[in-house]
């Protein structure tokens, strides 16, 4: 990609992140995406690159100059300037996708060689094994194009195979039946466990869908099956959203936020216990859209000041009123109270 075009995409990335309220250090643009590539397909392809962790597509747009789609992606990890590759080659053989970050500084050939040696050593292979991994070498294979292709196939297979078969803790069954049958989980704890399974797993989107479905039965399973029949590419997170809509509380985010602001410290309840009791209620408000995640720390402190009873001296010591503009996180607040 020409430097002038790259600079323009960098500016687009910064502006797009401001509009989506994203941290630019956790964001990148993927240029050259095909019109037939679904969001699930893009995320699955990018998931094979470990340096940026879990990836979510936050939006797509068409770029006239490159005559291709451009995807804005949010990454779990901070994008290190020395580890982000300049492009990703999809496994279906289509043209490579160009990667744009705010501060590109791709590794030198010596750094790449050193990283390659460490990777091969960790996989129990030698550099020479690359030539024979896919097929016997030929004179036509002594090109950069061939090396990139072989490396892509090697890393994809060596990384995907373990993650697909890696042992994991299966979800307890959930059917949505009321009252909850013996041995089954209620909705909220089941959703929390399923969300954790999805977010922490490095496996493919197809495997995530399978793991969610194996924890369902009865009416809950029928809902997910209907959703899957309508759109086979539905993501695992959308399964959870559908179950929440079908079996979750009918209260809106605004209703939950209003209820949260009425919570008071109980007689004899420790202040640390009160803060811990507030947290799942606050999380439900955010989950239902009644509050933005970035406002959680502020609202938590405000409700602690409003709902605490007989703890004025401790609150004064913590100087929470003076720290409303820069409130502590949940764990920091809990540690200060316990100390």
Short mmCIF file of C-alpha atoms in Angstrom, two decimals:
data_model
loop_
_atom_site.label_atom_id
_atom_site.label_comp_id
_atom_site.label_asym_id
_atom_site.label_seq_id
_atom_site.Cartn_x
_atom_site.Cartn_y
_atom_site.Cartn_z
CA UNK A 1 0.00 0.00 0.00
CA UNK A 2 1.35 3.43 -0.94
CA UNK A 3 2.38 5.64 1.95
CA UNK A 4 -0.02 8.43 0.97
CA UNK A 5 -2.95 6.01 0.94
CA UNK A 6 -1.79 4.49 4.23
CA UNK A 7 -1.65 7.94 5.84
CA UNK A 8 -5.19 8.63 4.69
CA UNK A 9 -6.44 5.38 6.22
CA UNK A 10 -4.67 6.25 9.47
CA UNK A 11 -6.65 9.49 9.63
CA UNK A 12 -9.86 7.58 8.84
CA UNK A 13 -9.06 5.14 11.65
CA UNK A 14 -8.59 7.92 14.21
CA UNK A 15 -11.81 9.69 13.18
CA UNK A 16 -13.80 6.44 13.12
CA UNK A 17 -12.56 5.52 16.62
CA UNK A 18 -13.71 8.90 17.94
CA UNK A 19 -17.16 8.33 16.47
CA UNK A 20 -17.42 4.81 17.94
CA UNK A 21 -15.83 5.81 21.28
CA UNK A 22 -13.03 3.26 20.78
CA UNK A 23 -9.49 3.32 22.14
CA UNK A 24 -7.36 3.76 19.02
CA UNK A 25 -4.61 1.62 20.59
CA UNK A 26 -7.01 -1.35 20.47
CA UNK A 27 -8.33 -0.65 16.97
CA UNK A 28 -7.28 -1.29 13.37
CA UNK A 29 -8.63 -1.02 9.84
CA UNK A 30 -8.75 -4.07 7.59
CA UNK A 31 -8.59 -2.90 3.96
CA UNK A 32 -9.48 -5.09 0.98
CA UNK A 33 -12.33 -7.10 2.48
CA UNK A 34 -14.55 -8.74 -0.12
CA UNK A 35 -18.22 -7.81 -0.45
CA UNK A 36 -19.21 -11.43 0.23
CA UNK A 37 -17.17 -11.66 3.45
CA UNK A 38 -19.54 -11.70 6.42
CA UNK A 39 -18.65 -10.23 9.81
CA UNK A 40 -18.37 -13.74 11.24
CA UNK A 41 -15.98 -14.70 8.43
CA UNK A 42 -13.80 -11.62 8.99
CA UNK A 43 -13.57 -12.25 12.73
CA UNK A 44 -12.79 -15.93 12.20
CA UNK A 45 -9.96 -15.14 9.78
CA UNK A 46 -8.45 -12.47 12.04
CA UNK A 47 -8.76 -14.76 15.06
CA UNK A 48 -5.91 -16.89 13.65
CA UNK A 49 -3.45 -14.06 14.42
CA UNK A 50 -2.60 -14.14 18.11
CA UNK A 51 -0.92 -10.76 18.55
CA UNK A 52 -4.20 -8.84 18.82
CA UNK A 53 -6.21 -11.42 20.80
CA UNK A 54 -9.96 -11.56 20.38
CA UNK A 55 -11.26 -9.39 17.52
CA UNK A 56 -14.67 -7.82 16.99
CA UNK A 57 -15.81 -6.05 13.83
CA UNK A 58 -17.38 -2.74 14.86
CA UNK A 59 -18.36 -1.54 11.39
CA UNK A 60 -17.82 -1.76 7.63
CA UNK A 61 -17.77 0.83 4.85
CA UNK A 62 -16.97 0.92 1.13
CA UNK A 63 -13.80 2.72 0.00
CA UNK A 64 -13.95 4.11 -3.53
CA UNK A 65 -10.19 4.51 -4.00
CA UNK A 66 -9.38 0.87 -3.27
CA UNK A 67 -12.74 -0.40 -4.60
CA UNK A 68 -13.13 -2.65 -1.57
CA UNK A 69 -14.74 -2.83 1.84
CA UNK A 70 -12.92 -1.50 4.90
CA UNK A 71 -13.69 -2.98 8.34
CA UNK A 72 -13.11 -1.28 11.68
CA UNK A 73 -12.00 -3.88 14.21
CA UNK A 74 -11.62 -3.70 17.99
CA UNK A 75 -8.92 -5.92 19.51
CA UNK A 76 -8.59 -7.24 23.04
CA UNK A 77 -4.82 -6.61 23.14
CA UNK A 78 -2.97 -3.34 22.67
CA UNK A 79 -1.62 -3.36 19.12
CA UNK A 80 2.15 -3.53 19.45
CA UNK A 81 3.90 -1.75 16.60
CA UNK A 82 6.47 -4.53 16.26
CA UNK A 83 4.08 -7.48 16.25
CA UNK A 84 1.20 -6.40 13.99
CA UNK A 85 1.62 -7.87 10.49
CA UNK A 86 1.23 -5.54 7.48
CA UNK A 87 -1.37 -7.86 5.96
CA UNK A 88 -3.43 -11.00 6.58
CA UNK A 89 -3.94 -13.58 3.84
CA UNK A 90 -7.40 -15.26 4.09
CA UNK A 91 -7.38 -19.04 3.99
CA UNK A 92 -9.82 -19.10 1.07
CA UNK A 93 -7.06 -17.79 -1.22
CA UNK A 94 -8.51 -14.34 -1.86
CA UNK A 95 -6.34 -11.23 -2.05
CA UNK A 96 -4.57 -10.29 1.19
CA UNK A 97 -6.19 -7.84 3.58
CA UNK A 98 -4.06 -4.81 4.44
CA UNK A 99 -3.80 -3.92 8.13
CA UNK A 100 -3.74 -0.25 9.16
CA UNK A 101 -2.89 0.91 12.70
CA UNK A 102 -2.10 4.35 14.05
CA UNK A 103 1.64 3.81 14.57
CA UNK A 104 2.96 1.17 12.15
CA UNK A 105 6.52 0.03 12.67
CA UNK A 106 6.76 -3.45 11.30
CA UNK A 107 9.60 -5.68 12.37
CA UNK A 108 12.85 -5.80 10.44
CA UNK A 109 13.93 -8.94 8.61
CA UNK A 110 16.31 -9.82 11.48
CA UNK A 111 13.50 -9.47 14.04
CA UNK A 112 11.18 -11.56 11.86
CA UNK A 113 13.84 -14.27 11.50
CA UNK A 114 14.35 -14.39 15.26
CA UNK A 115 10.60 -14.61 15.94
CA UNK A 116 10.23 -17.32 13.31
CA UNK A 117 12.98 -19.40 14.93
CA UNK A 118 11.35 -19.08 18.37
CA UNK A 119 7.95 -20.05 16.95
CA UNK A 120 9.32 -23.10 15.15
CA UNK A 121 11.19 -24.16 18.29
CA UNK A 122 8.00 -23.89 20.36
CA UNK A 123 6.19 -26.06 17.77
CA UNK A 124 8.99 -28.66 17.78
CA UNK A 125 9.88 -27.94 14.15
CA UNK A 126 12.88 -26.75 12.19
CA UNK A 127 12.98 -24.00 9.59
CA UNK A 128 13.70 -26.66 6.97
CA UNK A 129 10.41 -28.37 7.81
CA UNK A 130 8.52 -25.49 6.19
CA UNK A 131 9.56 -26.71 2.75
CA UNK A 132 7.95 -30.10 3.28
CA UNK A 133 4.97 -29.10 5.36
CA UNK A 134 2.50 -28.56 2.53
CA UNK A 135 4.19 -30.30 -0.42
CA UNK A 136 7.70 -31.18 -1.65
CA UNK A 137 9.76 -28.15 -2.72
CA UNK A 138 10.12 -27.09 -6.32
CA UNK A 139 12.13 -24.33 -8.06
CA UNK A 140 8.96 -22.24 -8.33
CA UNK A 141 8.55 -22.23 -4.54
CA UNK A 142 11.60 -20.06 -3.82
CA UNK A 143 9.55 -16.87 -3.71
CA UNK A 144 8.25 -14.58 -0.97
CA UNK A 145 4.68 -15.36 -2.13
CA UNK A 146 5.27 -19.07 -1.59
CA UNK A 147 6.83 -18.56 1.84
CA UNK A 148 3.92 -16.42 3.00
CA UNK A 149 1.40 -19.00 1.78
CA UNK A 150 3.20 -21.93 3.38
CA UNK A 151 3.69 -20.06 6.66
CA UNK A 152 0.01 -19.14 6.68
CA UNK A 153 -1.10 -22.74 6.21
CA UNK A 154 1.41 -24.03 8.75
CA UNK A 155 0.47 -21.54 11.47
CA UNK A 156 -3.25 -21.91 10.81
CA UNK A 157 -3.19 -25.69 11.15
CA UNK A 158 -0.76 -25.78 14.06
CA UNK A 159 -2.81 -23.25 16.03
CA UNK A 160 -6.35 -24.20 15.09
CA UNK A 161 -6.09 -27.91 15.73
CA UNK A 162 -5.24 -27.63 19.46
CA UNK A 163 -7.86 -24.96 20.12
CA UNK A 164 -10.63 -26.98 18.48
CA UNK A 165 -9.86 -30.05 20.57
CA UNK A 166 -8.69 -28.31 23.75
CA UNK A 167 -10.45 -29.47 26.89
CA UNK A 168 -12.88 -26.98 28.39
CA UNK A 169 -15.44 -26.82 31.14
CA UNK A 170 -18.86 -27.61 29.70
CA UNK A 171 -21.81 -25.41 30.54
CA UNK A 172 -24.43 -26.71 32.92
CA UNK A 173 -27.78 -27.34 31.20
CA UNK A 174 -30.30 -24.55 30.74
CA UNK A 175 -33.79 -25.08 29.35
CA UNK A 176 -35.71 -21.94 30.31
CA UNK A 177 -38.29 -24.05 32.16
CA UNK A 178 -39.91 -22.45 35.23
CA UNK A 179 -39.42 -23.40 38.02
CA UNK A 180 -35.81 -24.36 37.29
CA UNK A 181 -35.52 -28.19 37.26
CA UNK A 182 -33.02 -29.90 39.55
CA UNK A 183 -29.55 -29.96 38.01
CA UNK A 184 -30.17 -27.05 35.67
CA UNK A 185 -28.89 -23.48 35.83
CA UNK A 186 -30.92 -20.30 36.03
CA UNK A 187 -30.65 -17.80 33.19
CA UNK A 188 -28.40 -15.09 34.62
CA UNK A 189 -25.59 -17.32 35.95
CA UNK A 190 -25.80 -19.44 32.80
CA UNK A 191 -25.46 -16.36 30.58
CA UNK A 192 -22.45 -15.19 32.62
CA UNK A 193 -20.71 -18.56 32.25
CA UNK A 194 -21.51 -18.77 28.53
CA UNK A 195 -20.23 -15.22 27.95
CA UNK A 196 -16.98 -16.06 29.71
CA UNK A 197 -16.62 -19.24 27.64
CA UNK A 198 -17.09 -17.28 24.41
CA UNK A 199 -14.81 -14.38 25.29
CA UNK A 200 -11.92 -16.44 26.65
CA UNK A 201 -11.95 -19.14 23.97
CA UNK A 202 -9.56 -18.97 21.00
CA UNK A 203 -11.54 -21.51 18.99
CA UNK A 204 -13.49 -20.79 15.81
CA UNK A 205 -16.93 -19.21 15.75
CA UNK A 206 -18.40 -22.55 14.67
CA UNK A 207 -16.94 -24.26 17.74
CA UNK A 208 -18.24 -21.51 20.03
CA UNK A 209 -21.75 -22.00 18.64
CA UNK A 210 -21.46 -25.75 19.24
CA UNK A 211 -20.33 -25.30 22.85
CA UNK A 212 -23.23 -22.96 23.60
CA UNK A 213 -25.79 -25.30 22.02
CA UNK A 214 -24.56 -28.35 23.92
CA UNK A 215 -25.51 -26.53 27.15
CA UNK A 216 -29.10 -25.99 26.02
CA UNK A 217 -32.19 -28.16 26.13
CA UNK A 218 -35.96 -27.88 25.90
CA UNK A 219 -37.48 -24.50 24.96
CA UNK A 220 -34.10 -22.72 25.06
CA UNK A 221 -32.63 -25.13 22.53
CA UNK A 222 -35.63 -24.72 20.23
CA UNK A 223 -35.16 -20.94 20.16
CA UNK A 224 -31.50 -21.23 19.20
CA UNK A 225 -32.30 -23.86 16.57
CA UNK A 226 -34.86 -21.52 15.01
CA UNK A 227 -32.33 -18.69 15.01
CA UNK A 228 -29.72 -20.95 13.42
CA UNK A 229 -32.19 -22.11 10.76
CA UNK A 230 -32.93 -18.48 9.84
CA UNK A 231 -29.22 -17.58 9.61
CA UNK A 232 -26.56 -20.34 9.91
CA UNK A 233 -23.86 -17.64 10.35
CA UNK A 234 -25.44 -16.24 13.53
CA UNK A 235 -22.73 -15.67 16.13
CA UNK A 236 -22.65 -17.28 19.57
CA UNK A 237 -23.14 -13.87 21.23
CA UNK A 238 -26.38 -13.49 19.29
CA UNK A 239 -27.56 -16.83 20.68
CA UNK A 240 -27.14 -15.42 24.19
CA UNK A 241 -28.94 -12.21 23.25
CA UNK A 242 -31.89 -14.20 21.91
CA UNK A 243 -32.09 -16.26 25.11
CA UNK A 244 -31.96 -13.08 27.19
CA UNK A 245 -34.84 -11.64 25.21
CA UNK A 246 -36.89 -14.82 25.51
CA UNK A 247 -36.30 -15.75 29.16
CA UNK A 248 -34.75 -12.67 30.78
CA UNK A 249 -36.40 -9.92 32.75
CA UNK A 250 -38.80 -7.71 30.82
CA UNK A 251 -37.47 -4.65 32.65
CA UNK A 252 -35.75 -2.09 30.45
CA UNK A 253 -32.31 -0.68 31.10
CA UNK A 254 -33.92 2.52 32.40
CA UNK A 255 -36.10 0.53 34.84
CA UNK A 256 -33.08 -1.35 36.16
CA UNK A 257 -31.11 1.87 36.51
CA UNK A 258 -33.93 3.45 38.52
CA UNK A 259 -34.09 0.39 40.80
CA UNK A 260 -30.31 0.47 41.22
CA UNK A 261 -30.41 4.07 42.44
CA UNK A 262 -32.83 3.03 45.21
CA UNK A 263 -30.57 0.33 46.71
CA UNK A 264 -29.60 1.07 50.32
CA UNK A 265 -27.09 -0.44 52.72
CA UNK A 266 -28.82 -2.91 55.05
CA UNK A 267 -28.67 -2.66 58.81
CA UNK A 268 -25.49 -4.36 60.05
CA UNK A 269 -24.18 -4.87 56.49
CA UNK A 270 -20.49 -4.14 56.04
CA UNK A 271 -19.63 -1.44 53.55
CA UNK A 272 -17.52 -3.91 51.53
CA UNK A 273 -20.48 -6.32 51.35
CA UNK A 274 -22.70 -3.45 50.19
CA UNK A 275 -20.28 -2.64 47.36
CA UNK A 276 -20.16 -6.29 46.31
CA UNK A 277 -23.96 -6.44 46.33
CA UNK A 278 -24.15 -3.39 44.09
CA UNK A 279 -21.84 -4.83 41.41
CA UNK A 280 -24.08 -7.52 39.82
CA UNK A 281 -27.00 -5.06 39.85
CA UNK A 282 -24.86 -2.46 38.10
CA UNK A 283 -23.68 -5.05 35.58
CA UNK A 284 -27.30 -5.88 34.69
CA UNK A 285 -28.02 -2.18 34.10
CA UNK A 286 -25.10 -1.99 31.65
CA UNK A 287 -26.08 -5.26 30.00
CA UNK A 288 -29.60 -3.94 29.37
CA UNK A 289 -28.30 -0.68 27.94
CA UNK A 290 -29.33 1.54 30.85
CA UNK A 291 -25.77 2.78 31.34
CA UNK A 292 -22.58 3.00 29.31
CA UNK A 293 -19.69 0.81 30.54
CA UNK A 294 -17.41 3.84 30.81
CA UNK A 295 -19.77 5.38 33.42
CA UNK A 296 -19.80 2.38 35.76
CA UNK A 297 -17.09 3.63 38.13
CA UNK A 298 -18.75 7.04 38.53
CA UNK A 299 -22.25 5.65 39.12
CA UNK A 300 -20.89 3.03 41.56
CA UNK A 301 -19.32 5.73 43.73
CA UNK A 302 -22.41 7.94 43.52
CA UNK A 303 -24.66 5.11 44.72
CA UNK A 304 -22.23 4.20 47.47
CA UNK A 305 -22.38 7.80 48.74
CA UNK A 306 -26.17 7.84 48.41
CA UNK A 307 -26.98 4.41 49.84
CA UNK A 308 -24.40 3.97 52.61
CA UNK A 309 -25.75 4.31 56.14
CA UNK A 310 -23.61 5.15 59.17
CA UNK A 311 -20.38 5.09 57.20
CA UNK A 312 -19.76 8.84 56.84
CA UNK A 313 -16.40 8.69 58.62
CA UNK A 314 -15.10 5.95 56.34
CA UNK A 315 -16.40 7.70 53.22
CA UNK A 316 -14.68 10.88 54.36
CA UNK A 317 -11.42 8.97 54.81
CA UNK A 318 -11.71 7.59 51.31
CA UNK A 319 -12.37 11.11 49.97
CA UNK A 320 -14.90 9.73 47.52
CA UNK A 321 -16.80 12.99 47.15
CA UNK A 322 -13.66 14.71 45.95
CA UNK A 323 -12.89 11.86 43.54
CA UNK A 324 -16.15 11.74 41.59
CA UNK A 325 -14.45 13.08 38.47
CA UNK A 326 -11.78 10.38 38.71
CA UNK A 327 -13.47 7.49 40.54
CA UNK A 328 -11.68 4.25 41.48
CA UNK A 329 -12.51 0.97 39.77
CA UNK A 330 -14.55 -1.71 41.52
CA UNK A 331 -11.51 -3.68 42.69
CA UNK A 332 -9.63 -0.56 43.79
CA UNK A 333 -12.65 0.71 45.68
CA UNK A 334 -13.19 -2.65 47.37
CA UNK A 335 -9.51 -2.87 48.35
CA UNK A 336 -9.56 0.63 49.86
CA UNK A 337 -12.67 -0.11 51.88
CA UNK A 338 -11.31 -3.40 53.21
CA UNK A 339 -7.96 -1.81 54.05
#
